[in-house]
Structures are given as C-alpha cells and as structure tokens.
Coordinates of C-alpha atoms in Angstrom, one line a residue:
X1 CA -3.1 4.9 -15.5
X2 CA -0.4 3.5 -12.8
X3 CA -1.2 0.8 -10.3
X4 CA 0.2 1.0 -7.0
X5 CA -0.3 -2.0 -5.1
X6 CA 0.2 -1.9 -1.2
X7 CA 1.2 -5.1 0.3
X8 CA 0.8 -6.4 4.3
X9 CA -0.1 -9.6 5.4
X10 CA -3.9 -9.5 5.7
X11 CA -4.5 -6.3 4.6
X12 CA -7.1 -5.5 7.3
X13 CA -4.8 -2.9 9.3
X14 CA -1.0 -1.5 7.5
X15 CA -2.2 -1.6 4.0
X16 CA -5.8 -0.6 4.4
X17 CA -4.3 2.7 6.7
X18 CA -1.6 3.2 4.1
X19 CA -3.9 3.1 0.8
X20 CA -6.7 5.5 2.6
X21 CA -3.5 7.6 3.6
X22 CA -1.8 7.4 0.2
X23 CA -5.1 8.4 -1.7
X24 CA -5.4 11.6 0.2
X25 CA -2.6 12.8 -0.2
X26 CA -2.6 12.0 -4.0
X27 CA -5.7 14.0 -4.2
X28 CA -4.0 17.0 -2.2
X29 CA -1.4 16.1 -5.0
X30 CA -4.1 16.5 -7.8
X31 CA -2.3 13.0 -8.7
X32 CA -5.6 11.2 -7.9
X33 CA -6.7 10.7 -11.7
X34 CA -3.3 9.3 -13.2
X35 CA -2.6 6.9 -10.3
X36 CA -4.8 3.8 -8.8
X37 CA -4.2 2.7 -5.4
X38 CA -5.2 -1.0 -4.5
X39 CA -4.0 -3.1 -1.4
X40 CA -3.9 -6.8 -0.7
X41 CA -2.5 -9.0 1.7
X42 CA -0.2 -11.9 0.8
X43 CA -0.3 -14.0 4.1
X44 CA -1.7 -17.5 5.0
X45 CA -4.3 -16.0 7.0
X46 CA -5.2 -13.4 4.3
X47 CA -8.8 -13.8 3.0
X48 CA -11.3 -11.9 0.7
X49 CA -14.0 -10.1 2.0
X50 CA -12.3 -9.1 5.4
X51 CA -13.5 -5.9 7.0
X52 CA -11.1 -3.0 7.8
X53 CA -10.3 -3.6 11.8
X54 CA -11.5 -1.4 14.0
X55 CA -8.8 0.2 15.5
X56 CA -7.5 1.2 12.2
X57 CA -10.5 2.8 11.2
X58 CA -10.9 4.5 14.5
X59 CA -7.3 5.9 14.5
X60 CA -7.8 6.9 10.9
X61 CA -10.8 9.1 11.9
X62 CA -7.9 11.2 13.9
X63 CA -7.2 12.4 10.1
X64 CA -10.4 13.2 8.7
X65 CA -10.8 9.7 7.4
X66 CA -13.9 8.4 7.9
X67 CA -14.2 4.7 6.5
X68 CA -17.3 2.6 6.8
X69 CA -16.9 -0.7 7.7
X70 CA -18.6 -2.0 4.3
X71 CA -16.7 0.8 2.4
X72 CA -13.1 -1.6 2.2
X73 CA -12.7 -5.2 1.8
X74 CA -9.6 -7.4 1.9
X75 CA -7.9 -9.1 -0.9
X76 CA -6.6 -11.9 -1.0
X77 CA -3.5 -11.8 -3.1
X78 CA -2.8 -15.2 -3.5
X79 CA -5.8 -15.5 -4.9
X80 CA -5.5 -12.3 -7.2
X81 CA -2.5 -12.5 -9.1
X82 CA -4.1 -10.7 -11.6
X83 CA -3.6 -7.1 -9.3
X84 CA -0.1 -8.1 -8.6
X85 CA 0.5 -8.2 -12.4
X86 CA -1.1 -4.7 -13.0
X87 CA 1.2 -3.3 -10.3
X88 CA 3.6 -0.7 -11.5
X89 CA 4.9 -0.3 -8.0
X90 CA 3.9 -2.7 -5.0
X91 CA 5.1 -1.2 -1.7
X92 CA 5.4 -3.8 1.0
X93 CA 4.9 -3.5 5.1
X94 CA 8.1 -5.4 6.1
X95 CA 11.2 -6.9 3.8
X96 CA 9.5 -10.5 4.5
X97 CA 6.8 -9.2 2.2
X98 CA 9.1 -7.8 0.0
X99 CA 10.3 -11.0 -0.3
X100 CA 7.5 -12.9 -0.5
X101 CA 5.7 -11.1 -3.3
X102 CA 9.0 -11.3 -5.1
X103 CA 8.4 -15.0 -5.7
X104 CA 5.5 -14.7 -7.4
X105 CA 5.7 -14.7 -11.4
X106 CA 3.5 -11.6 -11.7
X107 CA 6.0 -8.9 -10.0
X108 CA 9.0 -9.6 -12.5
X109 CA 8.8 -5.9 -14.1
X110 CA 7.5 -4.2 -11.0
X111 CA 9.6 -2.0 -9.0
X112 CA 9.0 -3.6 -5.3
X113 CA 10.0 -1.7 -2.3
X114 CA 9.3 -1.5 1.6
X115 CA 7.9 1.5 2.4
X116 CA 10.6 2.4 4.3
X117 CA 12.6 2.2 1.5
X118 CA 10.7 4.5 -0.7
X119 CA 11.2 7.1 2.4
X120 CA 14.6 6.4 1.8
X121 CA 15.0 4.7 5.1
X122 CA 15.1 1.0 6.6
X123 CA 13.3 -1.2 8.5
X124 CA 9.7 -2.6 8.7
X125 CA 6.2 -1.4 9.4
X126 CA 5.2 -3.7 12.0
X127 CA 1.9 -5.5 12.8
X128 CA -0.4 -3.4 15.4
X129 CA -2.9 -6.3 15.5
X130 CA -4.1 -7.3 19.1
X131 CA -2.4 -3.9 20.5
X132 CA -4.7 -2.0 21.3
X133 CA -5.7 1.9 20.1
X134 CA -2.0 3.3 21.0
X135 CA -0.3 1.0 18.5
X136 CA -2.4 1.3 15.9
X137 CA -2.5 5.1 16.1
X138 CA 2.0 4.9 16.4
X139 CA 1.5 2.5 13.1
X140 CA -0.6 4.8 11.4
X141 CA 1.9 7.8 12.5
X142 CA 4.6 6.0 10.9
X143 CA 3.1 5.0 7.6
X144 CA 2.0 8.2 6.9
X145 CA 5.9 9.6 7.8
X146 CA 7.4 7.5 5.3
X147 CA 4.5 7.8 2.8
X148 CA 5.2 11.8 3.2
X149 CA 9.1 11.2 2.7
X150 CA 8.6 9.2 -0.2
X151 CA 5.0 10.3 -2.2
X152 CA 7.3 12.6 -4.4
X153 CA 9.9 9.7 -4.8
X154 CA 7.3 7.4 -5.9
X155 CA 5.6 10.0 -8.4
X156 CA 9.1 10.8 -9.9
X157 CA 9.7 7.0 -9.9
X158 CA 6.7 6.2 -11.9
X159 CA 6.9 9.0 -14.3
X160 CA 10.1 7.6 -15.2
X161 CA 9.6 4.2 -15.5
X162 CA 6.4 5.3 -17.5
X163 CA 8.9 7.3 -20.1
X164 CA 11.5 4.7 -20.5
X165 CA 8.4 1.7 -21.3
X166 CA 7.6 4.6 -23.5
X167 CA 10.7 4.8 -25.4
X168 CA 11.0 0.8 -25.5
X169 CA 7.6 0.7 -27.3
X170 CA 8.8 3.5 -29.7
X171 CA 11.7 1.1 -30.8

C-alpha cells in the first residue's frame, strides 16, 4: 500500500479538510484500496487527540462530508515519527512545512511537496483559524482545486516511484 501523509501545523483545519477531501476523491478514483491517507501536524502547538475544528467540519458538510467530531483526531507528528517514515509522499500546507518536515531524519526518501506544487502551482495554503465560516469555506475551495489539479499527478508519481523501488529491489 502507499502512504500519503498530509502535513499543516496542527492538523485540526488544512490537513484534516484535505485528507477527508483527498479520500473521496480517491474512492471516486477506485484508488481507495492501494493508497492510505493519514495527516499530522508538525507545529509547537500541535497535540494528539485534538478534535477536527468546527468550522472545518461545517464547511466540509457543503460537500457531502459529514465528519463527527469523535470520528478524527490530531497527530502529533513530532511525536510520531514513525508515520513520517511510512510516507511515500507527504504533501505539506505552506513551503515552511515543507521545510520543516524536511529536517526530520524520517523524510529522506520521501517525495515532499506543497500542495500547491503537486497542482503544479506555487504558493501556500494558508491558516483559516480564528476567521470565521467564509475563510474556512475559501480554504477548503482551494485545497480541493489544487488537490483536483494534482490527484492524477500524485497517482502517476507514486506508481512510478513504486516501479523504480521495484526495479532497485530486483538488482
């Protein structure tokens, strides 16, 4: 199976909207069996245990995403290294993630990009927290744009990176 780990700071609102988002539309894909999607956050502040925030899961209802409050809980990367070291792919929020996660030992051998960058685009996803309903509900609009730009990307990424480890083992 391939990992794909979603990174943002606490993972209570970016990552938690962009793994719900990211396993639908691998399902729609019928790409739901051969990839696992699991989030974390990488921040100070990040903590286990944390539930989803609200706005999140309210604007996330707008697609037909209903998530319970005790159906998600945070991780706490730091404390977790273990997922980061599974990761085939992590995709990060902003490039200050990207960076960050880059420093620890467990990425070396995972492809890391922002997610703009798997959409084939740059900037950063940035933090709705404290913004009320409307910024949440633009955030969640723009992760799931660049997670529709890049989905296929990503797929074709892993498969390929699947063959080549493939062909290294075969040696």
């Amino acid at each position: 199976m391939t990992n794909i780990l979603l990174v943002c700071h606490a993972n209570t609102c970016r990552s938690v909207m962009a793994h719900v988002l990211l396993e639908k539309m691998l399902v729609e894909r019928r790409r739901d069996g051969a990839v696992r999607v699991r989030s974390g956050g990488i921040a100070n502040h990040a903590r286990d245990g944390m539930i989803p925030s609200l706005d999140a899961r309210i604007v996330l209802r707008e697609d037909d995403i209903h998530l319970a409050e005790d159906a998600f809980a945070s991780t706490d990367l730091r404390r977790h290294r273990e997922i980061v070291a599974e990761a085939h792919l992590i995709v990060t929020m902003t490039a200050q993630q990207k960076e960050m996660i880059g420093t620890y030992e467990e990425a070396n051998g995972s492809l890391v990009l922002t997610l703009h960058e798997l959409a084939g685009e740059a900037g950063d996803v940035d933090d709705p927290f404290g913004q009320g309903e409307d910024r949440y509900r633009a955030t969640r609009d723009e992760i799931k744009r660049c997670l529709e730009l890049g989905v296929d990307r990503m797929l074709t990424l892993l498969h390929d990176r699947k063959e080549t480890d493939r062909k290294e083992v075969a040696q």
